[in-house]
Short mmCIF file of C-alpha atoms and ligand atoms in Angstrom, two decimals:
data_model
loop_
_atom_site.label_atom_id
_atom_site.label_comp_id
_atom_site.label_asym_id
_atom_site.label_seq_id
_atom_site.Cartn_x
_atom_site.Cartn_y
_atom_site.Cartn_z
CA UNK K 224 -13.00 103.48 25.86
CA UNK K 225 -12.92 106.42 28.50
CA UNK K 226 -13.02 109.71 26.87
CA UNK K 227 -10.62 112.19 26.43
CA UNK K 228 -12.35 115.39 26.64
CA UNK K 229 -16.21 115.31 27.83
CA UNK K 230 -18.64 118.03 27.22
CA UNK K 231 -21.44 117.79 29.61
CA UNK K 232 -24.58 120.37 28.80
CA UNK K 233 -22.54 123.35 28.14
CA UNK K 234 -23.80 126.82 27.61
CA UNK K 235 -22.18 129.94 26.96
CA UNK K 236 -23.96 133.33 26.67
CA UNK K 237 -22.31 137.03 26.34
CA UNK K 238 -24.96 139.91 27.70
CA UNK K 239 -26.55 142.51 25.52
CA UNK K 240 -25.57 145.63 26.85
CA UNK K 241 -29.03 147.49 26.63
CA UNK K 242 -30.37 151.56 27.71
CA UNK K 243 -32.08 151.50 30.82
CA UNK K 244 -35.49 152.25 28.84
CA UNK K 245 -35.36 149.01 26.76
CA UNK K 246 -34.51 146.65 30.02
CA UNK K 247 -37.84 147.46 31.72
CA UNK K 248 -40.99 145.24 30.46
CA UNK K 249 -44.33 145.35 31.97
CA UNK K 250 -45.14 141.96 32.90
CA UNK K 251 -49.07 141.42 34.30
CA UNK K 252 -49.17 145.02 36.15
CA UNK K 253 -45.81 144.57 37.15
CA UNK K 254 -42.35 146.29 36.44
CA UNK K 255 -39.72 144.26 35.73
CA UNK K 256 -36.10 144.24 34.45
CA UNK K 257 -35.01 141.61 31.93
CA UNK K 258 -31.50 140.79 30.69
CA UNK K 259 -30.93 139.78 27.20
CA UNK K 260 -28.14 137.79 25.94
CA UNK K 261 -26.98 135.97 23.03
CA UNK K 262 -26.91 132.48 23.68
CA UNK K 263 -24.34 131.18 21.37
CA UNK K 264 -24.04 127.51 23.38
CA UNK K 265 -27.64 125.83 24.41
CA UNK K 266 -26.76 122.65 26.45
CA UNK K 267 -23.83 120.68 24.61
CA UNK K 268 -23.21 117.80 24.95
CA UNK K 269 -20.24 115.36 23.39
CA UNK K 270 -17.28 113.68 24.22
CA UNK K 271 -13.56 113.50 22.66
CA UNK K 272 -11.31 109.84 22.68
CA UNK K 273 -7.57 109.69 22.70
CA UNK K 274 -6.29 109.41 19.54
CA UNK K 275 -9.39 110.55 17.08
CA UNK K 276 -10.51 113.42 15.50
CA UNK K 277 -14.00 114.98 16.09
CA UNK K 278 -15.26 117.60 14.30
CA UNK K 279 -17.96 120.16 15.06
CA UNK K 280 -19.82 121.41 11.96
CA UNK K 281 -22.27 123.98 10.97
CA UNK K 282 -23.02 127.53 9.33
CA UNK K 283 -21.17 130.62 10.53
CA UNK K 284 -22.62 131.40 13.85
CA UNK K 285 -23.68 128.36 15.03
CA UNK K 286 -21.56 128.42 18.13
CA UNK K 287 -19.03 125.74 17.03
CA UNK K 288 -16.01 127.93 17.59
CA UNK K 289 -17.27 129.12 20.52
CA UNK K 290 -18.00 125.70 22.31
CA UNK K 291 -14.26 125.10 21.13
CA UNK K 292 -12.73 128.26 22.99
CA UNK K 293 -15.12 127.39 26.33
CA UNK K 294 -13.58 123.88 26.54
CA UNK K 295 -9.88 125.54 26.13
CA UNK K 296 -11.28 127.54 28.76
CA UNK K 297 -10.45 131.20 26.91
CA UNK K 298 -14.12 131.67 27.73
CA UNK K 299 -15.41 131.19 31.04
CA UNK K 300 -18.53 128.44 30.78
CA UNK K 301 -21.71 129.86 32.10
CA UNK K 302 -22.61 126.49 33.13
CA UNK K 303 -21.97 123.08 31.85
CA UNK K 304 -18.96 120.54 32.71
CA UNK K 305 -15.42 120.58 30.63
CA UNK K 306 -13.83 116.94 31.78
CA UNK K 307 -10.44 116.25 30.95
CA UNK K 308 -10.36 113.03 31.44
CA UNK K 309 -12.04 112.69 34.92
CA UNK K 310 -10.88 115.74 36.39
CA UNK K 311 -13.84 118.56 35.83
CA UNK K 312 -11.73 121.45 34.49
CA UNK K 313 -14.72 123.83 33.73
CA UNK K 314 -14.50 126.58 37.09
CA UNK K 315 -11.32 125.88 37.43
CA UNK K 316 -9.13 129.44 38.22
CA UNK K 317 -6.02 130.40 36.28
CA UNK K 318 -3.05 128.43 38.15
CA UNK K 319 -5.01 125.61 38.57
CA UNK K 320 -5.37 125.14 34.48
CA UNK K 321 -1.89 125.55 34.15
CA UNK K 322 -1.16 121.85 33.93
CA UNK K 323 -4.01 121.91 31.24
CA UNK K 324 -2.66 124.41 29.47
CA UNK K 325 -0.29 122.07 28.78
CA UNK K 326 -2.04 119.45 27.63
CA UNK K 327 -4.75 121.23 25.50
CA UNK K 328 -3.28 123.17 22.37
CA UNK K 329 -4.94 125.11 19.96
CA UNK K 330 -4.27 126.02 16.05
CA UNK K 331 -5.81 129.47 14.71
CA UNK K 332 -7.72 129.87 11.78
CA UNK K 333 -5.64 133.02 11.12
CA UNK K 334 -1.89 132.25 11.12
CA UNK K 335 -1.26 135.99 10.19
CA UNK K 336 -2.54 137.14 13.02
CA UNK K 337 -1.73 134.41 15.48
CA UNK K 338 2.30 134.76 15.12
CA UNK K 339 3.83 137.06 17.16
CA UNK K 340 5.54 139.65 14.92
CA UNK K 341 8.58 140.67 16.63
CA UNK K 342 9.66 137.05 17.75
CA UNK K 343 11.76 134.99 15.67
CA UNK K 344 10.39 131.27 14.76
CA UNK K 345 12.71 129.62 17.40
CA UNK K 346 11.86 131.61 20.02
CA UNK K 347 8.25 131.28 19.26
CA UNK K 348 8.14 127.67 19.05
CA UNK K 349 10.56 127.51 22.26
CA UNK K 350 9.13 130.28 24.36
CA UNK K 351 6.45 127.66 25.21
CA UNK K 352 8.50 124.86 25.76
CA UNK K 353 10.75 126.59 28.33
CA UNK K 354 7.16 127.84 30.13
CA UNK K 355 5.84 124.55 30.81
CA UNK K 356 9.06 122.82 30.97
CA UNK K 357 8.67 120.39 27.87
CA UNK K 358 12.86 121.19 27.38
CA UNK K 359 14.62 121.63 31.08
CA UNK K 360 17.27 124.09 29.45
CA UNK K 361 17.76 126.21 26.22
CA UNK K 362 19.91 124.08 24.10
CA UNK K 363 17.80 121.07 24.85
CA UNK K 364 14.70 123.22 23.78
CA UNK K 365 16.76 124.60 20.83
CA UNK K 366 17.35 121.09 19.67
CA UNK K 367 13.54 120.18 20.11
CA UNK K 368 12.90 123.21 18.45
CA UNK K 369 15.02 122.29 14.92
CA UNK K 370 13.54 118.54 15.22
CA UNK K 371 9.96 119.73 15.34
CA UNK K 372 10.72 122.15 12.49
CA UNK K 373 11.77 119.44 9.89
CA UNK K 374 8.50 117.90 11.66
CA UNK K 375 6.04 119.93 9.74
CA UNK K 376 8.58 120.77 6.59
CA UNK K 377 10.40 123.69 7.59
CA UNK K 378 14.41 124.15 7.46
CA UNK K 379 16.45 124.50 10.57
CA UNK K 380 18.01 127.37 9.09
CA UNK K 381 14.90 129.08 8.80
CA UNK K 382 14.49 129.52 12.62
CA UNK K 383 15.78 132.57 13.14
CA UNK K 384 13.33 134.74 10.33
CA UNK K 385 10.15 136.43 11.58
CA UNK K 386 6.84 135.19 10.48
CA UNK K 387 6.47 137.87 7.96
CA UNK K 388 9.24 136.06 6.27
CA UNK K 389 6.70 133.08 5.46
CA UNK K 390 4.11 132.46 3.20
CA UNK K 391 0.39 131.41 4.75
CA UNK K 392 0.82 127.63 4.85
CA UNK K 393 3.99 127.98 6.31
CA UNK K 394 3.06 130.07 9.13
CA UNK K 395 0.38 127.89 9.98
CA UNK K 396 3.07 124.85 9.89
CA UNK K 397 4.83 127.02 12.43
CA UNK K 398 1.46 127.40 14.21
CA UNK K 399 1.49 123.54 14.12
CA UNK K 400 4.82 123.35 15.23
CA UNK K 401 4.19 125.65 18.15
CA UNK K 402 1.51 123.94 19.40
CA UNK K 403 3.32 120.27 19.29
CA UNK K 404 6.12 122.25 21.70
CA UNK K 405 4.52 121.22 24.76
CA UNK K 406 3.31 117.89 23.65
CA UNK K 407 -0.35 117.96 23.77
CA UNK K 408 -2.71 115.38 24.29
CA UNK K 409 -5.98 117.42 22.73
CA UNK K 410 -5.31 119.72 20.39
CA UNK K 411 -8.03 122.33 18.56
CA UNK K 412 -8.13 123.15 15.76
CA UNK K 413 -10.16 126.46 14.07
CA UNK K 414 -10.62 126.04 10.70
CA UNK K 415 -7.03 125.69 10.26
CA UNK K 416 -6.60 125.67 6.42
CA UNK K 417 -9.83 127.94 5.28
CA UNK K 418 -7.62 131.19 5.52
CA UNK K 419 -5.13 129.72 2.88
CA UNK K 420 -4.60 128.90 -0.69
CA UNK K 421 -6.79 125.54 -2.02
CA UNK K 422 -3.46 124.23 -3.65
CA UNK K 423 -2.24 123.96 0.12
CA UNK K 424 -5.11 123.16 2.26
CA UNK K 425 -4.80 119.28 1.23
CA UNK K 426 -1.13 119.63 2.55
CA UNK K 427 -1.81 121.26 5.98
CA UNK K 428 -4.69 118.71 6.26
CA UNK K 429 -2.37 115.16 5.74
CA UNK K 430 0.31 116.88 7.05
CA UNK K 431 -2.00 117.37 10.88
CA UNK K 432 -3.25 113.91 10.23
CA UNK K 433 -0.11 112.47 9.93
CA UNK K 434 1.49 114.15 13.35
CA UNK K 435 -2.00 113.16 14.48
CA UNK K 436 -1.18 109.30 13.98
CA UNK K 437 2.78 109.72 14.99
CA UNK K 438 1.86 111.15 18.58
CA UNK K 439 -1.16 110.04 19.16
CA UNK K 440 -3.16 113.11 20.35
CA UNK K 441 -6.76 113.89 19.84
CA UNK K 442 -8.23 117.06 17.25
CA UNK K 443 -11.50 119.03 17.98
CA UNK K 444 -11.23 120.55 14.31
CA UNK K 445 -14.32 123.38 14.09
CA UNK K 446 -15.03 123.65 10.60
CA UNK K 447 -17.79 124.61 8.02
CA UNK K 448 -16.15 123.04 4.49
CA UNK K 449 -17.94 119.46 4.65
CA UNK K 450 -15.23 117.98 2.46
CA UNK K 451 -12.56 119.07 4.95
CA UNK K 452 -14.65 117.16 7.07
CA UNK K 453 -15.16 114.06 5.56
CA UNK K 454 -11.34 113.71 5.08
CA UNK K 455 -10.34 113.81 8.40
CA UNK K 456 -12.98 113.11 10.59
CA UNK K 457 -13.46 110.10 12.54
CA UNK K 458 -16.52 111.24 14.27
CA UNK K 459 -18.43 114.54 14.06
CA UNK K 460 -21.34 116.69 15.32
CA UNK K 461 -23.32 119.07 13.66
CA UNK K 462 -24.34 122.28 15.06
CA UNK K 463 -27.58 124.61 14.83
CA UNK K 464 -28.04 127.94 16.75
CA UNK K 465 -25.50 126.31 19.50
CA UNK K 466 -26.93 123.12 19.78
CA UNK K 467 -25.62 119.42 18.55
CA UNK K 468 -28.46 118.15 16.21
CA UNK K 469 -26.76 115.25 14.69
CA UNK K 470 -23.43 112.71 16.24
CA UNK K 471 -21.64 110.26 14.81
CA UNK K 472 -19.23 108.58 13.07
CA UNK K 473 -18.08 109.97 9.44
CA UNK K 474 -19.73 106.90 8.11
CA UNK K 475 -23.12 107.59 10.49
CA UNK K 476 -23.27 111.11 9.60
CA UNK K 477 -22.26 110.94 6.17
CA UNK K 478 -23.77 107.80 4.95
CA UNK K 479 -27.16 107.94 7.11
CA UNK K 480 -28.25 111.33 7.34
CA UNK K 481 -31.37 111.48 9.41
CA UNK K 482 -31.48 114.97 11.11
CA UNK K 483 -33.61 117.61 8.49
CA UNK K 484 -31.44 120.21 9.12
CA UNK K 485 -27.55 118.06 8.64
CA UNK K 486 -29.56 116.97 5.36
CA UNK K 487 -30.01 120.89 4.71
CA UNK K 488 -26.64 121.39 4.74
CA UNK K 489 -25.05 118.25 2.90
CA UNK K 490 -27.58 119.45 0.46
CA UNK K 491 -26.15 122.62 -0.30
CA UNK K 492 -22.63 120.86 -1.04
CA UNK K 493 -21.64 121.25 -4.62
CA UNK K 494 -20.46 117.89 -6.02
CA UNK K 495 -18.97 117.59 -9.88
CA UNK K 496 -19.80 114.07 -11.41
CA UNK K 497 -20.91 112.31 -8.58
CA UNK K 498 -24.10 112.01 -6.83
CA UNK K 499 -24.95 114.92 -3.98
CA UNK K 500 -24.74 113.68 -0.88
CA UNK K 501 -28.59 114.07 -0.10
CA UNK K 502 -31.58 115.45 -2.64
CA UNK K 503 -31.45 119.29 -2.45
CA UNK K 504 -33.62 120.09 0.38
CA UNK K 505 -35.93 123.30 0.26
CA UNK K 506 -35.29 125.79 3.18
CA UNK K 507 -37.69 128.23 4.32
CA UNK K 508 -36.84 131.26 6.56
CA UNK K 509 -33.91 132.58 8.02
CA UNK K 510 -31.67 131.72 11.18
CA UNK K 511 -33.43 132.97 14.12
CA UNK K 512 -31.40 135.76 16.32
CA UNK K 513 -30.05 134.13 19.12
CA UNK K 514 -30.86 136.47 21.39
CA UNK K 515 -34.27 135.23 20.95
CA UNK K 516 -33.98 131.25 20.94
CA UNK K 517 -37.18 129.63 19.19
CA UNK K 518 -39.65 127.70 21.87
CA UNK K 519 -38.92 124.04 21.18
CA UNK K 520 -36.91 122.71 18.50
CA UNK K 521 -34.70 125.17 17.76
CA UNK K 522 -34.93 124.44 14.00
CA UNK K 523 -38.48 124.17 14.07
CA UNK K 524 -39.08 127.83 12.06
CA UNK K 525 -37.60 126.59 9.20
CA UNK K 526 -38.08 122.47 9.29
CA UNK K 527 -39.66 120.95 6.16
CA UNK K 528 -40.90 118.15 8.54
CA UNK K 529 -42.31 120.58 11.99
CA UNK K 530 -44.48 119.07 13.60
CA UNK K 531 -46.92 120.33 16.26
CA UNK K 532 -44.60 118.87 19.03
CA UNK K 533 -41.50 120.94 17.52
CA UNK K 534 -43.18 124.09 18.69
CA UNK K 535 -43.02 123.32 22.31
CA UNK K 536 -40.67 120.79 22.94
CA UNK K 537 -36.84 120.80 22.52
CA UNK K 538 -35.84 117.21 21.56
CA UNK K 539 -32.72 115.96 23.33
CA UNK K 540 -30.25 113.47 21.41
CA UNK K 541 -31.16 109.82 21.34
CA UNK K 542 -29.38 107.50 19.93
CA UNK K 543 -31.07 105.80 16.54
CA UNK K 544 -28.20 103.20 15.73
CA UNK K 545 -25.01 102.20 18.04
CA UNK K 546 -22.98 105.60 18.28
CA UNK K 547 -25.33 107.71 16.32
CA UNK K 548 -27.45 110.62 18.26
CA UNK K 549 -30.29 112.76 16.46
CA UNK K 550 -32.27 115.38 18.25
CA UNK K 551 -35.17 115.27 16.29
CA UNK K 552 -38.86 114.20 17.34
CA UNK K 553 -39.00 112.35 14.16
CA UNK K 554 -37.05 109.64 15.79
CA UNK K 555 -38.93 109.40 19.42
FE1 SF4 U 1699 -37.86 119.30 12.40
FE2 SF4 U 1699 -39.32 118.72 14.52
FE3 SF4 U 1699 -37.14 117.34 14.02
FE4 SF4 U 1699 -36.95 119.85 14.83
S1 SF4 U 1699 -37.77 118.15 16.00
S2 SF4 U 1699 -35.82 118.94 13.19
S3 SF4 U 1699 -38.73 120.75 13.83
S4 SF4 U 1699 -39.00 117.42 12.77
#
């Protein structure tokens, strides 16, 4: 099947801003000026099919949520290819994403902050609509408007409040609602339910997968909660110091765990009455500062199973089984 959304080596860095005295190193008997950076993206690679939901998984500050904001293109790739579908959107210029726009939606983590204040609920969800011409006149984007409402569980006649007027989960079902406006094809999603209650998440959750299987569009959902993950996941990659480690299906990933550092982390997952995922894995050291990547493997610091190799060489996914990528030397 021809992808969705493909992620071709990306890499995304933000400069250090450093004093003049600290950007000068002698090198040999030379002078010279160096620039340091954090690289929060190293060379990602991953694709997106219509219709599924991927998920990108790791520790805070791995550089999940950050590949997710380069391929919506609110960050500028340093370099790297976005596709959507064949068309490379990744130096694309302002007007020229427009029709992407469009297409590619995004959900907030934070639906307190991510609601405009001062606009009412209708005009929020039809301001967009109206923008990118989803409803060709007001009352036909009014009507969309109430439909999509009742959509995610909300009451016409709760259109005209302000989003102070809501409780969490139902801003972020206006959030959803918003973003289904201009009928996406791709939608992301940043850890959309971690900001509210537990007693809701599970609701938020069916209620994306169900819209997800009515219309058909595709989720990049960035998250850290592995069980959030394993519910609605059809595929997934895990993330370490902003590289993919690990790729596969839920059942792969989940079920075949061969990357030390995804077994690190389905290690640390507390499970009542049922066997853990993996053993509990011992982890030495602490996440390297990526300002200063590691020489090879970037997990190779803290790897129960470094080898001399890992020191040197960065090992690039290979597949192991149909559909499932490891970037480990262990499997060369
Ligand atoms: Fe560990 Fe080496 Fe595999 Fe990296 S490449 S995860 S250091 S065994």
């Amino acid at each position: 099947m021809d992808s969705l959304i493909r992620v071709e080596n990306l890499i995304q860095e933000f400069p250090v801003k450093q004093g003049i005295l600290d950007s000068y190193k002698i090198k040999g008997n030379k002078l010279v000026r160096e620039k340091k950076a954090v690289h929060a993206v190293n060379g990602v690679t991953f694709e997106v099919y219509p219709g599924e939901a991927f998920s990108l998984v790791g520790e805070s500050g791995c550089g999940k949520s950050t590949t997710a904001k380069t391929i919506i293109r609110l960050l500028n790739p340093v370099s790297g290819h976005i596709y959507y579908r064949d068309q490379d959107i990744s130096q694309l210029k302002a007007g020229q994403m427009l029709p992407y726009r469009k297409k590619m939606q995004m959900i907030f983590q934070d639906p307190y902050a991510s609601l405009d204040p001062q606009k009412t609920i209708k005009n929020i969800i039809m301001e967009p609509m109206l923008f990118h011409k989803t409803a060709k006149t007001k009352e036909e984007a009014e009507e969309k408007c109430m439909e999509l409402l009742q959509k995610v569980g909300l009451r016409p006649e709760q259109a005209s409040r302000y989003p102070h007027q809501f409780s969490g989960g139902q801003r972020q079902r206006i959030g959803i609602a918003r973003a289904l406006a201009v009928e996406p094809e791709f939608i992301i999603a940043d850890e959309p339910v971690s900001a509210l209650d537990v007693s809701i998440q599970a609701q938020i959750l069916n209620l994306m997968m169900d819209l997800k299987d009515e219309y058909g569009f595709s989720y990049l959902f960035i998250a850290h909660d592995l069980s959030v993950v394993r519910h609605i996941s059809d595929r997934l990659g895990v993330m370490y110091l902003g590289c993919i480690v690990e790729l596969g299906s839920k059942k792969d990933v989940f079920e075949n765990v061969a990357h030390p550092y995804t077994k690190l982390l389905f290690s640390a997952v507390p499970t009542v009455g049922e066997e853990p995922i993996v053993p509990p894995v011992k982890l030495e050291g602490e996440i390297p500062n990526p300002i200063n990547l590691p020489s090879g493997c970037v997990f190779h610091d803290r790897c129960p199973d470094c080898r001399e190799i890992c020191k040197t060489i960065r090992p690039q996914l290979k597949e192991i089984a149909p559909g499932h990528k490891v970037a480990c030397h262990l499997f060369e």
